[in-house]
């Protein structure tokens, strides 16, 4: 089964990503009008914490995606009962089952580590930055919903991986789009009725529940019927093989995320909440822009994995170069808007915050461009 990416896959992926960004832009005027300054700052810092949770993935999601795609792309039909035919293509169902066991174990154990980390050090951090916050009950309720959504979203990440690796990209992204709409309605309603920061974090929690419920239904329909109903022990040697590739791919991307995001957290421990929140807000805008520019490459990941497996070097080179061009162009154009017009746009929508000065901001954009090129190159080099 050769994974093909059509225009609808790209459309729904871009729509999903743009709605995530648009959700923040739509909510921003409401947040600025109805939330106190301290809650706005905490909202920006919470976004940083959510991004730091993704570091715990350690790059396994990309390698898992590659392995699932290779199993589903298997062209050799064995003689045992392990081979299942889907739409005229055979794959090793036992290998898929073994990989799925490893994926579930990995996300289960790491989710437990994240939970312990957030409820201990994370809660202490929230206590430290929230000493001057008036409504501490609202702060801790909001933190609880953030922890819940972060854990659930991380744990069920394997559903998105296996479904998109099978080529169900637009179906998966449709669910994400509907979840975003529900989250937006919930957040807007909650802010208007005075729930404040709780409305924002609770809307994210509701969205995660919605997404994972329908992704699991799709998994039961599209994947589970073809997986043998037998027990598999955790294969440590197989996990070591995956890790031997993962650490090479993940070092660059994970370290960059950890350095950038952890810097915001460290600064917030020493600067007043208002100032650290403004800095976090500025950096988050740059990170959002970086995520948008990475969408083209991300959308083509299943196709890239399939081309690597089938030795389609011509198509791989074309996709790789076009991804780099899209990343450079989008980051450069977006960076110019933020550097030269960012503060004016914030004033236009009524924001009291300001972005960091132009030269440092331009330097951040340049670093993000080089970082993305390195991450894409590293993934391609170690995908074989």
GROMACS .gro file of N, CA, C and O in nm, residues 117-196:
model
  320
  117UNK      N    1   0.546   1.461   3.700
  117UNK     CA    2   0.622   1.585   3.683
  117UNK      C    3   0.533   1.708   3.696
  117UNK      O    4   0.568   1.805   3.765
  118UNK      N    5   0.415   1.703   3.634
  118UNK     CA    6   0.326   1.820   3.635
  118UNK      C    7   0.262   1.843   3.772
  118UNK      O    8   0.247   1.958   3.815
  119UNK      N    9   0.221   1.736   3.839
  119UNK     CA   10   0.153   1.754   3.968
  119UNK      C   11   0.249   1.786   4.082
  119UNK      O   12   0.205   1.830   4.188
  120UNK      N   13   0.378   1.768   4.059
  120UNK     CA   14   0.476   1.803   4.163
  120UNK      C   15   0.547   1.932   4.128
  120UNK      O   16   0.513   2.039   4.178
  121UNK      N   17   0.647   1.924   4.039
  121UNK     CA   18   0.723   2.042   4.002
  121UNK      C   19   0.635   2.145   3.931
  121UNK      O   20   0.651   2.266   3.950
  122UNK      N   21   0.542   2.095   3.848
  122UNK     CA   22   0.454   2.186   3.776
  122UNK      C   23   0.366   2.267   3.870
  122UNK      O   24   0.349   2.388   3.854
  123UNK      N   25   0.308   2.200   3.968
  123UNK     CA   26   0.224   2.268   4.065
  123UNK      C   27   0.304   2.367   4.149
  123UNK      O   28   0.257   2.478   4.180
  124UNK      N   29   0.427   2.329   4.183
  124UNK     CA   30   0.514   2.421   4.257
  124UNK      C   31   0.544   2.545   4.173
  124UNK      O   32   0.548   2.658   4.225
  125UNK      N   33   0.566   2.524   4.043
  125UNK     CA   34   0.592   2.637   3.952
  125UNK      C   35   0.471   2.730   3.946
  125UNK      O   36   0.485   2.853   3.954
  126UNK      N   37   0.352   2.673   3.933
  126UNK     CA   38   0.230   2.754   3.928
  126UNK      C   39   0.212   2.830   4.059
  126UNK      O   40   0.172   2.948   4.060
  127UNK      N   41   0.242   2.765   4.169
  127UNK     CA   42   0.234   2.832   4.299
  127UNK      C   43   0.331   2.950   4.306
  127UNK      O   44   0.297   3.058   4.357
  128UNK      N   45   0.451   2.932   4.251
  128UNK     CA   46   0.554   3.036   4.256
  128UNK      C   47   0.515   3.158   4.173
  128UNK      O   48   0.525   3.272   4.221
  129UNK      N   49   0.469   3.135   4.049
  129UNK     CA   50   0.436   3.250   3.963
  129UNK      C   51   0.300   3.310   3.997
  129UNK      O   52   0.269   3.421   3.955
  130UNK      N   53   0.218   3.235   4.074
  130UNK     CA   54   0.083   3.281   4.103
  130UNK      C   55   0.065   3.342   4.240
  130UNK      O   56  -0.049   3.358   4.287
  131UNK      N   57   0.175   3.377   4.306
  131UNK     CA   58   0.166   3.433   4.441
  131UNK      C   59   0.087   3.563   4.446
  131UNK      O   60   0.018   3.592   4.544
  132UNK      N   61   0.098   3.642   4.340
  132UNK     CA   62   0.030   3.772   4.338
  132UNK      C   63  -0.104   3.768   4.266
  132UNK      O   64  -0.167   3.873   4.247
  133UNK      N   65  -0.146   3.649   4.223
  133UNK     CA   66  -0.275   3.637   4.154
  133UNK      C   67  -0.388   3.646   4.257
  133UNK      O   68  -0.382   3.584   4.363
  134UNK      N   69  -0.491   3.723   4.223
  134UNK     CA   70  -0.602   3.744   4.317
  134UNK      C   71  -0.686   3.619   4.337
  134UNK      O   72  -0.710   3.576   4.449
  135UNK      N   73  -0.730   3.559   4.227
  135UNK     CA   74  -0.819   3.443   4.234
  135UNK      C   75  -0.738   3.314   4.220
  135UNK      O   76  -0.721   3.261   4.112
  136UNK      N   77  -0.686   3.264   4.331
  136UNK     CA   78  -0.602   3.145   4.327
  136UNK      C   79  -0.682   3.018   4.301
  136UNK      O   80  -0.629   2.921   4.244
  137UNK      N   81  -0.809   3.015   4.341
  137UNK     CA   82  -0.892   2.898   4.312
  137UNK      C   83  -0.907   2.880   4.161
  137UNK      O   84  -0.899   2.768   4.109
  138UNK      N   85  -0.929   2.990   4.093
  138UNK     CA   86  -0.940   2.984   3.948
  138UNK      C   87  -0.809   2.939   3.884
  138UNK      O   88  -0.808   2.862   3.787
  139UNK      N   89  -0.698   2.985   3.940
  139UNK     CA   90  -0.566   2.947   3.889
  139UNK      C   91  -0.546   2.796   3.898
  139UNK      O   92  -0.505   2.731   3.800
  140UNK      N   93  -0.576   2.737   4.013
  140UNK     CA   94  -0.549   2.594   4.032
  140UNK      C   95  -0.651   2.505   3.959
  140UNK      O   96  -0.616   2.395   3.915
  141UNK      N   97  -0.774   2.550   3.948
  141UNK     CA   98  -0.870   2.476   3.866
  141UNK      C   99  -0.826   2.475   3.719
  141UNK      O  100  -0.833   2.373   3.650
  142UNK      N  101  -0.780   2.590   3.672
  142UNK     CA  102  -0.731   2.599   3.535
  142UNK      C  103  -0.612   2.508   3.514
  142UNK      O  104  -0.600   2.440   3.411
  143UNK      N  105  -0.522   2.505   3.612
  143UNK     CA  106  -0.405   2.420   3.603
  143UNK      C  107  -0.446   2.272   3.598
  143UNK      O  108  -0.386   2.193   3.524
  144UNK      N  109  -0.547   2.235   3.674
  144UNK     CA  110  -0.594   2.096   3.674
  144UNK      C  111  -0.645   2.054   3.537
  144UNK      O  112  -0.614   1.944   3.488
  145UNK      N  113  -0.724   2.139   3.472
  145UNK     CA  114  -0.775   2.107   3.338
  145UNK      C  115  -0.660   2.102   3.236
  145UNK      O  116  -0.662   2.019   3.144
  146UNK      N  117  -0.561   2.188   3.253
  146UNK     CA  118  -0.446   2.187   3.162
  146UNK      C  119  -0.368   2.056   3.175
  146UNK      O  120  -0.330   1.995   3.074
  147UNK      N  121  -0.348   2.011   3.298
  147UNK     CA  122  -0.277   1.885   3.321
  147UNK      C  123  -0.355   1.769   3.260
  147UNK      O  124  -0.299   1.683   3.191
  148UNK      N  125  -0.487   1.768   3.281
  148UNK     CA  126  -0.570   1.660   3.226
  148UNK      C  127  -0.565   1.654   3.075
  148UNK      O  128  -0.549   1.546   3.016
  149UNK      N  129  -0.578   1.768   3.010
  149UNK     CA  130  -0.577   1.771   2.863
  149UNK      C  131  -0.440   1.734   2.809
  149UNK      O  132  -0.429   1.663   2.707
  150UNK      N  133  -0.332   1.777   2.876
  150UNK     CA  134  -0.197   1.745   2.831
  150UNK      C  135  -0.170   1.595   2.838
  150UNK      O  136  -0.113   1.535   2.746
  151UNK      N  137  -0.212   1.532   2.948
  151UNK     CA  138  -0.189   1.388   2.966
  151UNK      C  139  -0.269   1.307   2.864
  151UNK      O  140  -0.216   1.216   2.799
  152UNK      N  141  -0.397   1.338   2.849
  152UNK     CA  142  -0.481   1.263   2.755
  152UNK      C  143  -0.434   1.280   2.611
  152UNK      O  144  -0.432   1.184   2.534
  153UNK      N  145  -0.398   1.401   2.577
  153UNK     CA  146  -0.353   1.429   2.441
  153UNK      C  147  -0.225   1.352   2.411
  153UNK      O  148  -0.207   1.298   2.301
  154UNK      N  149  -0.134   1.345   2.508
  154UNK     CA  150  -0.008   1.274   2.487
  154UNK      C  151  -0.031   1.123   2.481
  154UNK      O  152   0.022   1.055   2.394
  155UNK      N  153  -0.110   1.071   2.575
  155UNK     CA  154  -0.128   0.926   2.583
  155UNK      C  155  -0.190   0.869   2.455
  155UNK      O  156  -0.147   0.764   2.406
  156UNK      N  157  -0.291   0.937   2.401
  156UNK     CA  158  -0.361   0.885   2.284
  156UNK      C  159  -0.299   0.931   2.153
  156UNK      O  160  -0.362   0.921   2.047
  157UNK      N  161  -0.174   0.976   2.157
  157UNK     CA  162  -0.108   1.021   2.035
  157UNK      C  163  -0.090   0.906   1.935
  157UNK      O  164  -0.083   0.928   1.814
  158UNK      N  165  -0.082   0.783   1.987
  158UNK     CA  166  -0.062   0.669   1.898
  158UNK      C  167  -0.179   0.652   1.800
  158UNK      O  168  -0.161   0.597   1.690
  159UNK      N  169  -0.298   0.697   1.839
  159UNK     CA  170  -0.413   0.687   1.749
  159UNK      C  171  -0.391   0.770   1.624
  159UNK      O  172  -0.413   0.724   1.511
  160UNK      N  173  -0.348   0.895   1.643
  160UNK     CA  174  -0.322   0.983   1.528
  160UNK      C  175  -0.210   0.926   1.442
  160UNK      O  176  -0.220   0.928   1.318
  161UNK      N  177  -0.107   0.872   1.505
  161UNK     CA  178   0.007   0.819   1.431
  161UNK      C  179  -0.035   0.705   1.338
  161UNK      O  180  -0.006   0.705   1.218
  162UNK      N  181  -0.106   0.608   1.393
  162UNK     CA  182  -0.138   0.489   1.314
  162UNK      C  183  -0.244   0.518   1.208
  162UNK      O  184  -0.240   0.464   1.098
  163UNK      N  185  -0.338   0.608   1.238
  163UNK     CA  186  -0.441   0.641   1.140
  163UNK      C  187  -0.384   0.721   1.023
  163UNK      O  188  -0.414   0.693   0.906
  164UNK      N  189  -0.300   0.819   1.052
  164UNK     CA  190  -0.240   0.898   0.944
  164UNK      C  191  -0.139   0.816   0.866
  164UNK      O  192  -0.124   0.836   0.745
  165UNK      N  193  -0.072   0.723   0.931
  165UNK     CA  194   0.024   0.637   0.862
  165UNK      C  195  -0.046   0.543   0.765
  165UNK      O  196   0.014   0.497   0.668
  166UNK      N  197  -0.173   0.514   0.791
  166UNK     CA  198  -0.252   0.432   0.699
  166UNK      C  199  -0.306   0.515   0.582
  166UNK      O  200  -0.362   0.461   0.487
  167UNK      N  201  -0.287   0.646   0.588
  167UNK     CA  202  -0.334   0.733   0.481
  167UNK      C  203  -0.463   0.805   0.511
  167UNK      O  204  -0.517   0.876   0.427
  168UNK      N  205  -0.515   0.789   0.634
  168UNK     CA  206  -0.641   0.853   0.672
  168UNK      C  207  -0.616   0.994   0.726
  168UNK      O  208  -0.657   1.030   0.836
  169UNK      N  209  -0.549   1.075   0.647
  169UNK     CA  210  -0.506   1.207   0.692
  169UNK      C  211  -0.624   1.303   0.699
  169UNK      O  212  -0.647   1.368   0.802
  170UNK      N  213  -0.700   1.313   0.592
  170UNK     CA  214  -0.811   1.410   0.593
  170UNK      C  215  -0.919   1.368   0.692
  170UNK      O  216  -0.981   1.454   0.756
  171UNK      N  217  -0.941   1.237   0.709
  171UNK     CA  218  -1.040   1.191   0.807
  171UNK      C  219  -0.996   1.228   0.949
  171UNK      O  220  -1.078   1.272   1.031
  172UNK      N  221  -0.867   1.211   0.978
  172UNK     CA  222  -0.815   1.246   1.110
  172UNK      C  223  -0.822   1.396   1.134
  172UNK      O  224  -0.862   1.443   1.241
  173UNK      N  225  -0.783   1.474   1.033
  173UNK     CA  226  -0.782   1.620   1.048
  173UNK      C  227  -0.924   1.677   1.056
  173UNK      O  228  -0.945   1.782   1.119
  174UNK      N  229  -1.020   1.612   0.993
  174UNK     CA  230  -1.160   1.656   1.005
  174UNK      C  231  -1.205   1.651   1.151
  174UNK      O  232  -1.271   1.743   1.200
  175UNK      N  233  -1.170   1.542   1.218
  175UNK     CA  234  -1.207   1.529   1.360
  175UNK      C  235  -1.143   1.642   1.440
  175UNK      O  236  -1.206   1.701   1.528
  176UNK      N  237  -1.016   1.671   1.411
  176UNK     CA  238  -0.947   1.780   1.481
  176UNK      C  239  -1.016   1.914   1.455
  176UNK      O  240  -1.029   1.996   1.547
  177UNK      N  241  -1.060   1.937   1.333
  177UNK     CA  242  -1.129   2.062   1.298
  177UNK      C  243  -1.259   2.076   1.376
  177UNK      O  244  -1.289   2.182   1.434
  178UNK      N  245  -1.337   1.969   1.381
  178UNK     CA  246  -1.463   1.973   1.456
  178UNK      C  247  -1.436   1.995   1.605
  178UNK      O  248  -1.510   2.068   1.673
  179UNK      N  249  -1.330   1.933   1.656
  179UNK     CA  250  -1.294   1.953   1.796
  179UNK      C  251  -1.256   2.097   1.825
  179UNK      O  252  -1.288   2.152   1.932
  180UNK      N  253  -1.189   2.162   1.730
  180UNK     CA  254  -1.150   2.302   1.747
  180UNK      C  255  -1.274   2.391   1.751
  180UNK      O  256  -1.283   2.484   1.832
  181UNK      N  257  -1.370   2.364   1.663
  181UNK     CA  258  -1.494   2.442   1.663
  181UNK      C  259  -1.566   2.430   1.798
  181UNK      O  260  -1.614   2.530   1.853
  182UNK      N  261  -1.574   2.308   1.849
  182UNK     CA  262  -1.638   2.287   1.980
  182UNK      C  263  -1.562   2.363   2.089
  182UNK      O  264  -1.623   2.428   2.176
  183UNK      N  265  -1.429   2.356   2.084
  183UNK     CA  266  -1.347   2.425   2.182
  183UNK      C  267  -1.369   2.576   2.175
  183UNK      O  268  -1.378   2.643   2.280
  184UNK      N  269  -1.379   2.632   2.054
  184UNK     CA  270  -1.399   2.776   2.039
  184UNK      C  271  -1.533   2.821   2.096
  184UNK      O  272  -1.541   2.922   2.167
  185UNK      N  273  -1.638   2.745   2.066
  185UNK     CA  274  -1.771   2.779   2.118
  185UNK      C  275  -1.771   2.773   2.270
  185UNK      O  276  -1.824   2.862   2.338
  186UNK      N  277  -1.710   2.669   2.324
  186UNK     CA  278  -1.704   2.652   2.468
  186UNK      C  279  -1.625   2.765   2.534
  186UNK      O  280  -1.666   2.821   2.636
  187UNK      N  281  -1.510   2.800   2.475
  187UNK     CA  282  -1.424   2.904   2.533
  187UNK      C  283  -1.491   3.041   2.527
  187UNK      O  284  -1.488   3.117   2.625
  188UNK      N  285  -1.549   3.075   2.414
  188UNK     CA  286  -1.615   3.205   2.399
  188UNK      C  287  -1.730   3.219   2.497
  188UNK      O  288  -1.744   3.322   2.566
  189UNK      N  289  -1.810   3.114   2.507
  189UNK     CA  290  -1.923   3.117   2.601
  189UNK      C  291  -1.874   3.131   2.745
  189UNK      O  292  -1.927   3.210   2.823
  190UNK      N  293  -1.771   3.053   2.779
  190UNK     CA  294  -1.718   3.057   2.914
  190UNK      C  295  -1.659   3.191   2.953
  190UNK      O  296  -1.680   3.241   3.064
  191UNK      N  297  -1.585   3.254   2.860
  191UNK     CA  298  -1.526   3.385   2.888
  191UNK      C  299  -1.635   3.490   2.905
  191UNK      O  300  -1.629   3.576   2.995
  192UNK      N  301  -1.738   3.484   2.821
  192UNK     CA  302  -1.845   3.583   2.828
  192UNK      C  303  -1.927   3.573   2.957
  192UNK      O  304  -1.977   3.675   3.007
  193UNK      N  305  -1.939   3.452   3.011
  193UNK     CA  306  -2.016   3.437   3.135
  193UNK      C  307  -1.929   3.455   3.259
  193UNK      O  308  -1.978   3.441   3.371
  194UNK      N  309  -1.799   3.484   3.239
  194UNK     CA  310  -1.714   3.518   3.351
  194UNK      C  311  -1.632   3.407   3.411
  194UNK      O  312  -1.583   3.419   3.524
  195UNK      N  313  -1.611   3.297   3.337
  195UNK     CA  314  -1.530   3.188   3.390
  195UNK      C  315  -1.380   3.216   3.380
  195UNK      O  316  -1.300   3.145   3.440
  196UNK      N  317  -1.342   3.315   3.303
  196UNK     CA  318  -1.203   3.356   3.293
  196UNK      C  319  -1.112   3.250   3.238
  196UNK      O  320  -1.143   3.180   3.140
   0.00000   0.00000   0.00000
